[in-house]
Amino acid sequence: LAKTTQPISMDSYEGQEVNITCSHNNIATNDYITWYQQFPSQGPRFIIQGYKTKVTNEVASLFIPADRKSSTLSLPRVSLSDTAVYYCLVGDMEYSSASKIIFGSGTRLSIRP
Amino acid sequence: DAGVTQSPTHLIKTRGQQVTLRCSPKSGHDTVSWYQQALGQGPQFIFQYYEEEERQRGNFPDRFSGHQFPNYSSELNVNALLLGDSALYLCASSLVGGQGETQYFGPGTRLLVL
């Protein structure tokens, strides 16, 4: 199982860029890296997914170095509404991957005015 | 495009009772996974259904069972409820063969066992 390690919590201020790094030293060749955001009492929401290099969408960017042993989720110009728990997941591309994906405790991001 | 829906939103049961939770997947998705999320923890995988069969299972006892219907919707059943079963139960849907197997989650059902 590809286990991930991420900071338990982070604090930042509105308008700042926030980078959350996730370590996944035993990532396998077929594994994708996926980030989810979760607000209290809601289901996790898909943010971004990547395999290597850099991926960007309207919400965030994901940076993956060549060795793929870590990844960094970048949230540009955060607002109070970005306060949430962020999960880094690693899993393979086959439909049978769900049981191998471990959410962990995530990173609790707090944004202050 | 309807996302993943779950019912009911909240439920209160007593120890020993049985409960059934329901999930409708995102339009176009054929696979449903169920997760249990205790307060302050990340979701834990219970099982996954594809083509009306349980294809994968996490480390949960047989008291947890499920079903998938021809329209891809799914039910989670929990028998002989324990206090420790109190949690947010999440349903996630995905499409087999979809790139990266991205899962889309529903809002969850909050179960309280007294």
mmCIF file of C-alpha atoms in Angstrom:
data_model
loop_
_atom_site.group_PDB
_atom_site.id
_atom_site.type_symbol
_atom_site.label_atom_id
_atom_site.label_comp_id
_atom_site.label_asym_id
_atom_site.label_seq_id
_atom_site.Cartn_x
_atom_site.Cartn_y
_atom_site.Cartn_z
ATOM 1 C CA LEU A 1 0.000 0.000 0.000
ATOM 2 C CA ALA A 2 1.256 3.434 -0.907
ATOM 3 C CA LYS A 3 1.090 5.351 2.369
ATOM 4 C CA THR A 4 1.149 9.136 2.380
ATOM 5 C CA THR A 5 2.474 11.584 4.960
ATOM 6 C CA GLN A 6 1.256 15.158 5.148
ATOM 7 C CA PRO A 7 1.329 17.892 7.816
ATOM 8 C CA ILE A 8 -1.434 17.627 10.382
ATOM 9 C CA SER A 9 -2.298 21.310 10.170
ATOM 10 C CA MET A 10 -1.349 24.565 8.451
ATOM 11 C CA ASP A 11 -2.331 28.186 8.934
ATOM 12 C CA SER A 12 -2.305 31.016 6.413
ATOM 13 C CA TYR A 13 -3.954 34.331 5.594
ATOM 14 C CA GLU A 14 -6.369 35.426 2.932
ATOM 15 C CA GLY A 15 -4.725 36.282 -0.368
ATOM 16 C CA GLN A 16 -1.647 34.152 0.280
ATOM 17 C CA GLU A 17 -0.497 31.160 -1.726
ATOM 18 C CA VAL A 18 -0.610 27.926 0.253
ATOM 19 C CA ASN A 19 1.511 24.887 -0.539
ATOM 20 C CA ILE A 20 0.770 21.549 1.086
ATOM 21 C CA THR A 21 3.387 18.855 0.571
ATOM 22 C CA CYS A 22 2.678 15.147 0.692
ATOM 23 C CA SER A 23 5.292 12.394 0.923
ATOM 24 C CA HIS A 24 4.691 9.036 -0.749
ATOM 25 C CA ASN A 25 8.037 7.276 -0.822
ATOM 26 C CA ASN A 26 6.728 3.887 -1.963
ATOM 27 C CA ILE A 27 4.559 5.117 -4.796
ATOM 28 C CA ALA A 28 4.146 2.493 -7.515
ATOM 29 C CA THR A 29 4.560 2.934 -11.236
ATOM 30 C CA ASN A 30 0.835 2.883 -11.979
ATOM 31 C CA ASP A 31 -0.166 5.133 -9.090
ATOM 32 C CA TYR A 32 -1.852 8.474 -9.621
ATOM 33 C CA ILE A 33 -1.750 11.252 -7.008
ATOM 34 C CA THR A 34 -5.099 12.741 -6.102
ATOM 35 C CA TRP A 35 -6.065 15.541 -3.741
ATOM 36 C CA TYR A 36 -9.432 15.974 -2.099
ATOM 37 C CA GLN A 37 -10.905 18.808 -0.026
ATOM 38 C CA GLN A 38 -13.416 18.180 2.726
ATOM 39 C CA PHE A 39 -15.575 20.595 4.681
ATOM 40 C CA PRO A 40 -17.165 19.525 7.993
ATOM 41 C CA SER A 41 -20.059 17.086 7.604
ATOM 42 C CA GLN A 42 -19.657 16.964 3.823
ATOM 43 C CA GLY A 43 -18.171 14.405 1.473
ATOM 44 C CA PRO A 44 -14.652 14.938 0.105
ATOM 45 C CA ARG A 45 -14.506 16.996 -3.064
ATOM 46 C CA PHE A 46 -12.058 16.187 -5.860
ATOM 47 C CA ILE A 47 -9.528 18.983 -6.385
ATOM 48 C CA ILE A 48 -6.845 17.754 -8.738
ATOM 49 C CA GLN A 49 -5.058 14.653 -9.950
ATOM 50 C CA GLY A 50 -1.707 14.074 -11.598
ATOM 51 C CA TYR A 51 0.841 11.477 -12.548
ATOM 52 C CA LYS A 52 4.021 13.456 -13.131
ATOM 53 C CA THR A 53 5.361 17.021 -13.638
ATOM 54 C CA LYS A 54 2.773 19.753 -13.200
ATOM 55 C CA VAL A 55 -0.983 19.827 -13.476
ATOM 56 C CA THR A 56 -3.093 22.956 -13.219
ATOM 57 C CA ASN A 57 -6.823 23.529 -13.179
ATOM 58 C CA GLU A 58 -9.082 26.415 -12.235
ATOM 59 C CA VAL A 59 -8.746 25.625 -8.535
ATOM 60 C CA ALA A 60 -5.177 24.497 -7.861
ATOM 61 C CA SER A 61 -1.850 23.321 -9.185
ATOM 62 C CA LEU A 62 -0.132 20.043 -8.453
ATOM 63 C CA PHE A 63 3.634 19.762 -8.642
ATOM 64 C CA ILE A 64 5.202 16.309 -8.877
ATOM 65 C CA PRO A 65 9.004 15.941 -9.057
ATOM 66 C CA ALA A 66 10.650 13.433 -11.340
ATOM 67 C CA ASP A 67 11.078 10.775 -8.657
ATOM 68 C CA ARG A 68 7.362 11.090 -7.719
ATOM 69 C CA LYS A 69 8.138 10.445 -4.052
ATOM 70 C CA SER A 70 6.364 13.615 -3.045
ATOM 71 C CA SER A 71 3.857 16.078 -4.408
ATOM 72 C CA THR A 72 2.798 19.624 -3.586
ATOM 73 C CA LEU A 73 -0.694 21.011 -3.801
ATOM 74 C CA SER A 74 -0.631 24.746 -4.458
ATOM 75 C CA LEU A 75 -3.674 26.905 -3.719
ATOM 76 C CA PRO A 76 -3.275 30.427 -5.136
ATOM 77 C CA ARG A 77 -4.681 33.432 -3.268
ATOM 78 C CA VAL A 78 -6.621 31.515 -0.633
ATOM 79 C CA SER A 79 -9.803 32.831 0.942
ATOM 80 C CA LEU A 80 -11.640 32.018 4.165
ATOM 81 C CA SER A 81 -13.712 29.471 2.252
ATOM 82 C CA ASP A 82 -10.585 27.396 1.628
ATOM 83 C CA THR A 83 -10.529 26.447 5.306
ATOM 84 C CA ALA A 84 -10.950 22.673 5.158
ATOM 85 C CA VAL A 85 -9.170 19.342 5.465
ATOM 86 C CA TYR A 86 -7.057 18.350 2.481
ATOM 87 C CA TYR A 87 -6.281 14.712 1.721
ATOM 88 C CA CYS A 88 -3.463 13.422 -0.447
ATOM 89 C CA LEU A 89 -4.167 9.994 -1.929
ATOM 90 C CA VAL A 90 -2.078 7.624 -3.980
ATOM 91 C CA GLY A 91 -3.598 4.806 -5.995
ATOM 92 C CA ASP A 92 -3.298 2.828 -9.190
ATOM 93 C CA MET A 93 -5.290 3.278 -12.359
ATOM 94 C CA GLU A 94 -7.287 0.063 -12.223
ATOM 95 C CA TYR A 95 -10.835 0.004 -10.933
ATOM 96 C CA SER A 96 -9.662 -2.314 -8.181
ATOM 97 C CA SER A 97 -7.661 0.438 -6.549
ATOM 98 C CA ALA A 98 -10.234 1.703 -4.045
ATOM 99 C CA SER A 99 -9.364 -0.753 -1.283
ATOM 100 C CA LYS A 100 -5.692 0.192 -1.578
ATOM 101 C CA ILE A 101 -6.229 3.903 -1.156
ATOM 102 C CA ILE A 102 -5.744 5.210 2.376
ATOM 103 C CA PHE A 103 -7.081 8.639 3.250
ATOM 104 C CA GLY A 104 -5.115 9.157 6.426
ATOM 105 C CA SER A 105 -5.962 12.101 8.662
ATOM 106 C CA GLY A 106 -5.301 14.815 6.077
ATOM 107 C CA THR A 107 -4.043 18.376 6.560
ATOM 108 C CA ARG A 108 -6.309 20.786 8.398
ATOM 109 C CA LEU A 109 -5.870 24.159 6.674
ATOM 110 C CA SER A 110 -7.043 27.257 8.524
ATOM 111 C CA ILE A 111 -7.246 30.584 6.701
ATOM 112 C CA ARG A 112 -7.377 33.786 8.719
ATOM 113 C CA PRO A 113 -8.577 37.246 7.613
ATOM 114 C CA ASP B 1 -25.695 16.646 -14.350
ATOM 115 C CA ALA B 2 -26.697 15.169 -11.003
ATOM 116 C CA GLY B 3 -23.900 14.349 -8.650
ATOM 117 C CA VAL B 4 -23.834 11.567 -6.086
ATOM 118 C CA THR B 5 -26.885 11.607 -3.849
ATOM 119 C CA GLN B 6 -27.411 9.824 -0.540
ATOM 120 C CA SER B 7 -30.374 9.242 1.731
ATOM 121 C CA PRO B 8 -31.234 9.823 4.435
ATOM 122 C CA THR B 9 -29.067 12.765 5.499
ATOM 123 C CA HIS B 10 -29.324 11.923 9.191
ATOM 124 C CA LEU B 11 -30.393 8.837 11.095
ATOM 125 C CA ILE B 12 -30.683 7.864 14.748
ATOM 126 C CA LYS B 13 -30.774 4.215 15.769
ATOM 127 C CA THR B 14 -30.326 2.205 18.945
ATOM 128 C CA ARG B 15 -27.841 -0.571 19.608
ATOM 129 C CA GLY B 16 -28.790 -3.882 18.041
ATOM 130 C CA GLN B 17 -30.956 -2.365 15.337
ATOM 131 C CA GLN B 18 -30.373 -2.612 11.609
ATOM 132 C CA VAL B 19 -29.973 0.278 9.180
ATOM 133 C CA THR B 20 -30.058 0.711 5.397
ATOM 134 C CA LEU B 21 -28.402 3.636 3.668
ATOM 135 C CA ARG B 22 -28.921 4.490 0.010
ATOM 136 C CA CYS B 23 -26.777 5.980 -2.723
ATOM 137 C CA SER B 24 -27.322 7.048 -6.322
ATOM 138 C CA PRO B 25 -24.121 7.447 -8.319
ATOM 139 C CA LYS B 26 -23.148 10.357 -10.504
ATOM 140 C CA SER B 27 -24.685 10.138 -13.958
ATOM 141 C CA GLY B 28 -22.601 7.885 -16.195
ATOM 142 C CA HIS B 29 -20.791 6.143 -13.341
ATOM 143 C CA ASP B 30 -21.021 2.388 -12.840
ATOM 144 C CA THR B 31 -19.048 1.754 -9.651
ATOM 145 C CA VAL B 32 -20.039 2.605 -6.092
ATOM 146 C CA SER B 33 -17.802 2.568 -3.038
ATOM 147 C CA TRP B 34 -18.801 3.041 0.579
ATOM 148 C CA TYR B 35 -16.709 4.669 3.303
ATOM 149 C CA GLN B 36 -17.070 5.157 7.025
ATOM 150 C CA GLN B 37 -15.723 8.361 8.519
ATOM 151 C CA ALA B 38 -15.477 8.702 12.267
ATOM 152 C CA LEU B 39 -15.260 12.173 13.768
ATOM 153 C CA GLY B 40 -11.834 13.729 13.214
ATOM 154 C CA GLN B 41 -10.558 10.916 11.009
ATOM 155 C CA GLY B 42 -10.245 10.295 7.317
ATOM 156 C CA PRO B 43 -12.713 8.076 5.459
ATOM 157 C CA GLN B 44 -12.142 4.332 5.722
ATOM 158 C CA PHE B 45 -13.003 2.068 2.804
ATOM 159 C CA ILE B 46 -15.813 -0.431 3.489
ATOM 160 C CA PHE B 47 -16.446 -2.052 0.106
ATOM 161 C CA GLN B 48 -16.966 -1.420 -3.579
ATOM 162 C CA TYR B 49 -19.653 -2.640 -5.967
ATOM 163 C CA TYR B 50 -19.365 -3.067 -9.698
ATOM 164 C CA GLU B 51 -21.752 -4.956 -11.995
ATOM 165 C CA GLU B 52 -23.947 -5.713 -8.980
ATOM 166 C CA GLU B 53 -21.179 -7.597 -7.215
ATOM 167 C CA GLU B 54 -18.926 -6.765 -4.304
ATOM 168 C CA ARG B 55 -15.500 -6.494 -5.893
ATOM 169 C CA GLN B 56 -13.356 -5.223 -3.053
ATOM 170 C CA ARG B 57 -13.733 -5.102 0.697
ATOM 171 C CA GLY B 58 -11.949 -3.239 3.453
ATOM 172 C CA ASN B 59 -11.402 -4.391 7.010
ATOM 173 C CA PHE B 60 -15.032 -4.366 8.138
ATOM 174 C CA PRO B 61 -17.034 -7.208 9.720
ATOM 175 C CA ASP B 62 -19.791 -9.137 7.987
ATOM 176 C CA ARG B 63 -22.354 -6.975 9.779
ATOM 177 C CA PHE B 64 -21.673 -4.556 6.945
ATOM 178 C CA SER B 65 -23.217 -5.690 3.693
ATOM 179 C CA GLY B 66 -24.368 -4.054 0.526
ATOM 180 C CA HIS B 67 -26.097 -4.322 -2.759
ATOM 181 C CA GLN B 68 -25.939 -2.716 -6.163
ATOM 182 C CA PHE B 69 -28.963 -2.510 -8.417
ATOM 183 C CA PRO B 70 -29.119 -2.671 -12.234
ATOM 184 C CA ASN B 71 -29.394 1.121 -12.366
ATOM 185 C CA TYR B 72 -26.038 1.281 -10.478
ATOM 186 C CA SER B 73 -27.566 2.654 -7.285
ATOM 187 C CA SER B 74 -26.463 0.985 -4.095
ATOM 188 C CA GLU B 75 -27.433 0.228 -0.522
ATOM 189 C CA LEU B 76 -25.315 -0.223 2.572
ATOM 190 C CA ASN B 77 -26.783 -2.384 5.327
ATOM 191 C CA VAL B 78 -25.449 -2.582 8.844
ATOM 192 C CA ASN B 79 -26.833 -5.201 11.238
ATOM 193 C CA ALA B 80 -26.608 -5.415 15.012
ATOM 194 C CA LEU B 81 -25.552 -1.798 15.358
ATOM 195 C CA LEU B 82 -22.892 -0.893 17.896
ATOM 196 C CA LEU B 83 -22.194 2.467 19.458
ATOM 197 C CA GLY B 84 -18.943 2.529 17.492
ATOM 198 C CA ASP B 85 -20.851 2.465 14.227
ATOM 199 C CA SER B 86 -21.778 6.094 14.775
ATOM 200 C CA ALA B 87 -20.127 7.943 11.908
ATOM 201 C CA LEU B 88 -20.577 9.735 8.619
ATOM 202 C CA TYR B 89 -21.159 7.177 5.881
ATOM 203 C CA LEU B 90 -19.978 8.293 2.488
ATOM 204 C CA CYS B 91 -20.794 6.924 -0.917
ATOM 205 C CA ALA B 92 -18.471 7.551 -3.842
ATOM 206 C CA SER B 93 -18.983 6.721 -7.482
ATOM 207 C CA SER B 94 -16.541 6.275 -10.322
ATOM 208 C CA LEU B 95 -16.303 4.901 -13.819
ATOM 209 C CA VAL B 96 -14.339 1.743 -14.519
ATOM 210 C CA GLY B 97 -11.585 2.568 -16.946
ATOM 211 C CA GLY B 98 -11.790 6.254 -16.174
ATOM 212 C CA GLN B 99 -8.416 7.905 -15.981
ATOM 213 C CA GLY B 100 -7.022 7.576 -12.490
ATOM 214 C CA GLU B 101 -10.299 6.185 -11.186
ATOM 215 C CA THR B 102 -11.351 9.525 -9.744
ATOM 216 C CA GLN B 103 -14.086 9.069 -7.180
ATOM 217 C CA TYR B 104 -16.880 11.560 -6.631
ATOM 218 C CA PHE B 105 -18.366 11.626 -3.162
ATOM 219 C CA GLY B 106 -21.873 12.248 -1.969
ATOM 220 C CA PRO B 107 -22.769 14.445 1.010
ATOM 221 C CA GLY B 108 -22.935 11.472 3.362
ATOM 222 C CA THR B 109 -25.394 10.064 5.873
ATOM 223 C CA ARG B 110 -24.777 10.919 9.507
ATOM 224 C CA LEU B 111 -25.627 7.865 11.639
ATOM 225 C CA LEU B 112 -25.928 8.130 15.393
ATOM 226 C CA VAL B 113 -26.261 4.937 17.411
ATOM 227 C CA LEU B 114 -27.568 5.347 20.955
#
